[in-house]
mmCIF file of C-alpha atoms in Angstrom:
data_model
loop_
_atom_site.group_PDB
_atom_site.id
_atom_site.type_symbol
_atom_site.label_atom_id
_atom_site.label_comp_id
_atom_site.label_asym_id
_atom_site.label_seq_id
_atom_site.Cartn_x
_atom_site.Cartn_y
_atom_site.Cartn_z
ATOM 1 C CA MET A 1 55.204 -17.972 -14.343
ATOM 2 C CA ALA A 2 55.755 -21.761 -12.824
ATOM 3 C CA THR A 3 56.179 -24.297 -15.720
ATOM 4 C CA VAL A 4 53.737 -27.130 -16.319
ATOM 5 C CA ARG A 5 56.912 -29.674 -16.596
ATOM 6 C CA GLY A 6 60.719 -29.604 -14.859
ATOM 7 C CA ASN A 7 62.424 -29.011 -18.195
ATOM 8 C CA ARG A 8 60.199 -26.145 -19.848
ATOM 9 C CA SER A 9 62.228 -23.310 -20.864
ATOM 10 C CA VAL A 10 62.667 -19.570 -19.605
ATOM 11 C CA VAL A 11 61.360 -18.169 -22.547
ATOM 12 C CA ALA A 12 58.536 -20.320 -22.438
ATOM 13 C CA GLY A 13 57.818 -19.156 -18.727
ATOM 14 C CA ILE A 14 58.915 -15.592 -19.626
ATOM 15 C CA GLY A 15 56.474 -15.780 -23.219
ATOM 16 C CA GLN A 16 53.219 -16.962 -20.852
ATOM 17 C CA ALA A 17 53.518 -14.409 -18.371
ATOM 18 C CA ALA A 18 53.788 -11.924 -21.221
ATOM 19 C CA VAL A 19 50.352 -13.450 -22.608
ATOM 20 C CA LEU A 20 48.583 -13.430 -19.074
ATOM 21 C CA ALA A 21 49.360 -10.347 -17.933
ATOM 22 C CA LEU A 22 47.903 -9.027 -21.527
ATOM 23 C CA TRP A 23 45.012 -11.047 -20.650
ATOM 24 C CA MET A 24 44.186 -8.677 -17.790
ATOM 25 C CA SER A 25 45.503 -5.569 -19.510
ATOM 26 C CA TRP A 26 42.769 -6.727 -21.940
ATOM 27 C CA PRO A 27 41.421 -2.678 -23.822
ATOM 28 C CA ALA A 28 38.240 -1.305 -23.059
ATOM 29 C CA LEU A 29 35.868 -3.001 -27.066
ATOM 30 C CA SER A 30 36.533 -0.440 -29.525
ATOM 31 C CA ALA A 31 34.073 -0.090 -33.454
ATOM 32 C CA ALA A 32 32.845 -3.430 -35.352
ATOM 33 C CA GLN A 33 34.950 -4.662 -37.928
ATOM 34 C CA SER A 34 34.875 -6.525 -40.365
ATOM 35 C CA VAL A 35 36.365 -9.789 -40.353
ATOM 36 C CA PRO A 36 37.897 -10.986 -44.016
ATOM 37 C CA PRO A 37 37.887 -15.210 -44.079
ATOM 38 C CA SER A 38 41.283 -16.963 -45.048
ATOM 39 C CA VAL A 39 41.778 -19.067 -47.964
ATOM 40 C CA ILE A 40 44.112 -21.560 -46.515
ATOM 41 C CA GLU A 41 42.932 -24.669 -45.983
ATOM 42 C CA PRO A 42 42.163 -26.803 -42.500
ATOM 43 C CA ALA A 43 45.568 -29.422 -41.761
ATOM 44 C CA VAL A 44 43.408 -31.812 -40.308
ATOM 45 C CA THR A 45 39.452 -31.573 -39.361
ATOM 46 C CA PHE A 46 38.531 -32.260 -36.076
ATOM 47 C CA PRO A 47 37.243 -34.548 -34.512
ATOM 48 C CA VAL A 48 39.185 -36.961 -35.174
ATOM 49 C CA THR A 49 38.670 -41.130 -33.356
ATOM 50 C CA SER A 50 42.243 -41.358 -32.375
ATOM 51 C CA ALA A 51 44.896 -40.295 -31.081
ATOM 52 C CA ALA A 52 47.166 -41.419 -33.965
ATOM 53 C CA GLU A 53 45.762 -39.243 -36.632
ATOM 54 C CA LEU A 54 46.761 -35.754 -33.828
ATOM 55 C CA ILE A 55 50.040 -37.376 -34.172
ATOM 56 C CA THR A 56 51.802 -37.241 -37.508
ATOM 57 C CA PRO A 57 55.785 -35.974 -37.056
ATOM 58 C CA LEU A 58 57.251 -34.167 -39.182
ATOM 59 C CA ALA A 59 60.614 -35.176 -41.740
ATOM 60 C CA ALA A 60 63.800 -34.922 -39.617
ATOM 61 C CA GLN A 61 65.795 -31.547 -39.686
ATOM 62 C CA ASN A 62 69.528 -32.415 -39.836
ATOM 63 C CA ALA A 63 71.176 -32.968 -36.209
ATOM 64 C CA ASP A 64 73.109 -29.993 -37.419
ATOM 65 C CA ALA A 65 71.003 -28.155 -37.770
ATOM 66 C CA GLU A 66 69.037 -27.605 -34.332
ATOM 67 C CA PRO A 67 67.009 -25.037 -34.006
ATOM 68 C CA ALA A 68 67.984 -24.417 -29.910
ATOM 69 C CA PRO A 69 65.363 -25.653 -27.364
ATOM 70 C CA GLU A 70 62.792 -22.731 -27.183
ATOM 71 C CA THR A 71 62.956 -21.573 -30.594
ATOM 72 C CA ALA A 72 61.791 -25.165 -32.809
ATOM 73 C CA PRO A 73 58.757 -26.102 -33.882
ATOM 74 C CA LEU A 74 57.277 -28.520 -32.457
ATOM 75 C CA ARG A 75 57.536 -32.190 -34.328
ATOM 76 C CA SER A 76 54.775 -32.749 -34.689
ATOM 77 C CA LEU A 77 51.057 -32.293 -36.122
ATOM 78 C CA TRP A 78 50.902 -29.613 -33.396
ATOM 79 C CA ALA A 79 53.506 -27.533 -35.383
ATOM 80 C CA ASP A 80 50.324 -26.656 -37.406
ATOM 81 C CA PRO A 81 48.975 -23.261 -36.571
ATOM 82 C CA ARG A 82 45.885 -24.153 -38.297
ATOM 83 C CA ALA A 83 45.343 -27.243 -35.931
ATOM 84 C CA VAL A 84 45.981 -25.762 -32.800
ATOM 85 C CA ALA A 85 43.252 -23.273 -34.458
ATOM 86 C CA ARG A 86 40.776 -26.227 -34.711
ATOM 87 C CA LEU A 87 41.175 -27.619 -31.318
ATOM 88 C CA PHE A 88 40.654 -24.114 -29.874
ATOM 89 C CA ARG A 89 37.315 -24.709 -32.606
ATOM 90 C CA GLU A 90 36.360 -27.812 -30.565
ATOM 91 C CA ALA A 91 36.898 -28.356 -27.830
ATOM 92 C CA CYS A 92 36.527 -24.346 -26.285
ATOM 93 C CA ILE A 93 34.114 -22.567 -28.795
ATOM 94 C CA GLN A 94 31.563 -25.820 -30.003
ATOM 95 C CA THR A 95 31.336 -26.692 -26.117
ATOM 96 C CA GLU A 96 31.010 -23.045 -25.737
ATOM 97 C CA GLY A 97 33.400 -23.767 -22.733
ATOM 98 C CA GLN A 98 31.775 -25.353 -20.553
ATOM 99 C CA PRO A 99 34.429 -27.583 -17.941
ATOM 100 C CA ALA A 100 33.013 -30.941 -18.053
ATOM 101 C CA ALA A 101 32.094 -31.507 -22.097
ATOM 102 C CA ALA A 102 35.460 -29.795 -23.101
ATOM 103 C CA VAL A 103 37.469 -31.765 -20.510
ATOM 104 C CA ASP A 104 35.616 -35.077 -22.042
ATOM 105 C CA TRP A 105 36.151 -34.503 -25.672
ATOM 106 C CA ALA A 106 39.941 -33.673 -25.562
ATOM 107 C CA LEU A 107 39.658 -37.265 -23.508
ATOM 108 C CA ALA A 108 38.168 -38.744 -25.894
ATOM 109 C CA GLN A 109 41.571 -37.069 -28.054
ATOM 110 C CA GLY A 110 44.281 -39.002 -26.190
ATOM 111 C CA PHE A 111 44.369 -35.951 -23.538
ATOM 112 C CA SER A 112 46.375 -36.212 -20.678
ATOM 113 C CA PRO A 113 45.738 -33.741 -17.147
ATOM 114 C CA VAL A 114 48.630 -32.437 -16.578
ATOM 115 C CA ASP A 115 49.518 -33.590 -12.988
ATOM 116 C CA PRO A 116 50.043 -30.444 -10.179
ATOM 117 C CA MET A 117 52.709 -32.612 -8.671
ATOM 118 C CA ARG A 118 54.902 -31.912 -11.458
ATOM 119 C CA GLY A 119 54.614 -28.049 -11.708
ATOM 120 C CA SER A 120 51.826 -24.864 -10.428
ATOM 121 C CA THR A 121 48.376 -24.561 -13.274
ATOM 122 C CA ASP A 122 48.130 -22.058 -10.512
ATOM 123 C CA GLU A 123 48.392 -19.472 -13.078
ATOM 124 C CA LEU A 124 47.102 -20.667 -16.558
ATOM 125 C CA LEU A 125 43.035 -21.108 -14.133
ATOM 126 C CA ALA A 126 43.384 -17.920 -12.943
ATOM 127 C CA GLY A 127 42.674 -19.166 -9.678
ATOM 128 C CA GLU A 128 39.483 -21.177 -10.172
ATOM 129 C CA PRO A 129 38.618 -24.384 -10.876
ATOM 130 C CA GLY A 130 39.412 -26.813 -13.574
ATOM 131 C CA THR A 131 41.788 -28.801 -16.056
ATOM 132 C CA VAL A 132 44.753 -28.428 -17.791
ATOM 133 C CA LEU A 133 45.178 -31.129 -20.580
ATOM 134 C CA ALA A 134 48.126 -31.661 -22.470
ATOM 135 C CA ALA A 135 47.452 -32.465 -25.692
ATOM 136 C CA PRO A 136 49.603 -35.875 -27.620
ATOM 137 C CA GLY A 137 52.501 -35.934 -29.164
ATOM 138 C CA SER A 138 53.337 -31.983 -27.948
ATOM 139 C CA ASP A 139 55.208 -32.596 -25.304
ATOM 140 C CA SER A 140 52.787 -30.255 -22.726
ATOM 141 C CA ARG A 141 54.059 -27.520 -25.197
ATOM 142 C CA VAL A 142 49.913 -27.582 -26.317
ATOM 143 C CA LEU A 143 47.695 -27.191 -23.587
ATOM 144 C CA LEU A 144 44.133 -27.000 -22.966
ATOM 145 C CA VAL A 145 42.630 -24.846 -20.532
ATOM 146 C CA ALA A 146 39.283 -25.675 -19.383
ATOM 147 C CA ALA A 147 38.073 -24.092 -16.130
ATOM 148 C CA GLU A 148 34.881 -22.939 -13.953
ATOM 149 C CA GLY A 149 33.127 -19.456 -15.409
ATOM 150 C CA SER A 150 33.115 -21.471 -18.964
ATOM 151 C CA ARG A 151 36.629 -20.058 -19.769
ATOM 152 C CA CYS A 152 38.729 -21.878 -21.498
ATOM 153 C CA THR A 153 41.837 -21.669 -23.433
ATOM 154 C CA VAL A 154 45.067 -23.419 -25.742
ATOM 155 C CA TRP A 155 48.758 -22.267 -24.704
ATOM 156 C CA ALA A 156 50.739 -23.403 -27.476
ATOM 157 C CA GLU A 157 54.481 -23.153 -27.651
ATOM 158 C CA ARG A 158 56.777 -22.989 -30.778
ATOM 159 C CA VAL A 159 54.233 -21.875 -33.237
ATOM 160 C CA SER A 160 53.889 -18.722 -35.056
ATOM 161 C CA GLY A 161 52.218 -16.637 -34.665
ATOM 162 C CA PRO A 162 51.513 -14.687 -37.537
ATOM 163 C CA ALA A 163 50.532 -17.775 -38.818
ATOM 164 C CA LEU A 164 47.636 -18.878 -35.843
ATOM 165 C CA ARG A 165 45.929 -15.101 -36.188
ATOM 166 C CA LEU A 166 46.097 -16.399 -40.256
ATOM 167 C CA ALA A 167 44.134 -19.712 -39.307
ATOM 168 C CA LEU A 168 41.901 -18.218 -35.919
ATOM 169 C CA VAL A 169 40.349 -15.710 -38.871
ATOM 170 C CA GLU A 170 39.728 -18.838 -41.101
ATOM 171 C CA VAL A 171 37.713 -20.298 -38.037
ATOM 172 C CA THR A 172 36.073 -16.979 -36.982
ATOM 173 C CA GLY A 173 35.193 -16.925 -41.087
ATOM 174 C CA GLU A 174 33.980 -20.785 -40.922
ATOM 175 C CA LEU A 175 31.788 -19.830 -38.262
ATOM 176 C CA THR A 176 30.330 -16.543 -39.839
ATOM 177 C CA GLY A 177 30.060 -18.622 -42.908
ATOM 178 C CA LYS A 178 27.108 -21.449 -40.797
ATOM 179 C CA GLY A 179 25.220 -18.371 -40.141
ATOM 180 C CA ALA A 180 27.062 -17.399 -36.280
ATOM 181 C CA ARG A 181 26.938 -13.892 -35.343
ATOM 182 C CA VAL A 182 30.414 -12.775 -35.111
ATOM 183 C CA GLN A 183 32.622 -9.930 -35.134
ATOM 184 C CA LEU A 184 35.881 -8.941 -34.548
ATOM 185 C CA GLN A 185 35.656 -6.250 -31.927
ATOM 186 C CA VAL A 186 39.461 -5.111 -30.672
ATOM 187 C CA GLU A 187 43.134 -4.616 -32.110
ATOM 188 C CA ARG A 188 46.127 -3.735 -30.868
ATOM 189 C CA SER A 189 49.887 -4.643 -31.019
ATOM 190 C CA ILE A 190 51.441 -4.209 -28.182
ATOM 191 C CA GLU A 191 54.908 -4.500 -26.449
ATOM 192 C CA ARG A 192 55.482 -6.766 -23.261
ATOM 193 C CA ALA A 193 58.249 -8.557 -21.535
ATOM 194 C CA GLY A 194 60.923 -7.459 -24.977
ATOM 195 C CA ALA A 195 58.778 -8.752 -27.464
ATOM 196 C CA TRP A 196 55.210 -7.608 -29.416
ATOM 197 C CA ARG A 197 52.146 -9.321 -29.197
ATOM 198 C CA THR A 198 48.463 -9.044 -31.267
ATOM 199 C CA GLN A 199 45.537 -8.604 -29.462
ATOM 200 C CA MET A 200 42.384 -9.643 -31.061
ATOM 201 C CA GLN A 201 38.674 -9.988 -29.503
ATOM 202 C CA TRP A 202 35.197 -10.990 -31.672
ATOM 203 C CA ARG A 203 32.170 -10.875 -29.720
ATOM 204 C CA TYR A 204 30.354 -14.285 -30.900
ATOM 205 C CA ARG A 205 27.101 -15.524 -31.021
ATOM 206 C CA ARG A 206 26.694 -19.182 -32.377
ATOM 207 C CA VAL A 207 22.721 -20.030 -34.654
ATOM 208 C CA GLY A 208 20.117 -19.649 -32.310
ATOM 209 C CA GLY A 209 22.345 -18.358 -29.587
ATOM 210 C CA SER A 210 21.551 -16.372 -26.538
ATOM 211 C CA GLN A 211 24.639 -15.782 -25.088
ATOM 212 C CA ASP A 212 26.922 -13.482 -26.343
ATOM 213 C CA PHE A 213 31.072 -15.430 -25.484
ATOM 214 C CA GLY A 214 34.719 -13.345 -26.202
ATOM 215 C CA ILE A 215 36.736 -15.025 -28.996
ATOM 216 C CA GLY A 216 40.371 -13.857 -28.220
ATOM 217 C CA ALA A 217 43.564 -14.137 -29.060
ATOM 218 C CA VAL A 218 47.588 -13.134 -27.813
ATOM 219 C CA THR A 219 50.252 -13.714 -30.598
ATOM 220 C CA THR A 220 53.431 -12.483 -31.328
ATOM 221 C CA LEU A 221 53.826 -9.818 -34.379
ATOM 222 C CA SER A 222 56.916 -12.283 -34.956
ATOM 223 C CA ALA A 223 56.560 -15.724 -37.554
ATOM 224 C CA THR A 224 60.040 -16.191 -34.985
ATOM 225 C CA PRO A 225 57.708 -19.153 -32.966
ATOM 226 C CA GLY A 226 56.652 -18.761 -29.714
ATOM 227 C CA THR A 227 54.170 -18.757 -26.675
ATOM 228 C CA GLN A 228 50.729 -18.234 -28.109
ATOM 229 C CA ALA A 229 47.403 -18.144 -26.118
ATOM 230 C CA LEU A 230 43.817 -18.340 -27.749
ATOM 231 C CA ASN A 231 40.622 -17.346 -24.948
ATOM 232 C CA PHE A 232 37.189 -17.740 -24.773
ATOM 233 C CA ALA A 233 34.824 -16.678 -21.624
ATOM 234 C CA PRO A 234 31.717 -15.363 -21.690
ATOM 235 C CA MET A 235 30.963 -11.833 -22.529
ATOM 236 C CA PRO A 236 28.231 -8.950 -21.014
ATOM 237 C CA ALA A 237 25.187 -8.335 -23.053
ATOM 238 C CA ALA A 238 26.088 -6.593 -26.303
ATOM 239 C CA THR A 239 24.039 -2.893 -26.882
ATOM 240 C CA GLY A 240 24.058 -0.474 -30.201
ATOM 241 C CA ILE A 241 23.840 -2.512 -33.467
ATOM 242 C CA ALA A 242 24.300 -6.563 -33.158
ATOM 243 C CA PRO A 243 27.590 -8.240 -35.570
ATOM 244 C CA ASP A 244 24.475 -8.750 -37.877
ATOM 245 C CA GLY A 245 23.547 -5.459 -38.200
ATOM 246 C CA VAL A 246 20.696 -5.459 -35.888
ATOM 247 C CA ARG A 247 20.626 -3.598 -33.228
ATOM 248 C CA ALA A 248 20.729 -5.999 -30.216
ATOM 249 C CA PRO A 249 18.323 -6.455 -27.644
#
């Protein structure tokens, strides 16, 4: 996949291409499963009031023990998967994927629009109109993609897949606790580009809402830092039993 920054690694590009392939091959929805909330405490609460609150450098590592660039964790708040999950919650879920609202929120938090001339963003946007923004302090390795059709995606490189899955389960638990309808419908593991990844998708409807949305994740099975993606998009109306146990209209 074409990269956003000229010095992005080949490994990261392969990771994004593999994740995009998984989005395109999403399976038919399975029977509903319960989603237990996590007990992890939030690392940060969005929205924040300034970009400085988003950029909290981690302790410096010994130079002799420096990991390879493609696997090194981010040296900022974004190294914490819980911060990535909460970015997804605020930018995508709370705005219901509305591009203008997602972009306005991101700009207010110090995100920077990615210059299309520095690399192609067409694949991230699936060829549709939209905006790609880089999170402050992430060196363009945490990206928010706000596309037409209420499609909103967060890409995060060099993040642990299992930890991000757990953080997203925590977010879905928080949504459920506030009265939203949340139902885990898909969970499977599949190999792409030499790596095993897990796909998960929840059907989500906010309190008082009438539109169902899909909350999706494609994450690596290994804890080794890699490319992860969280996705939010409209879903067709459900048939049969709705997430809250009431038969859908």
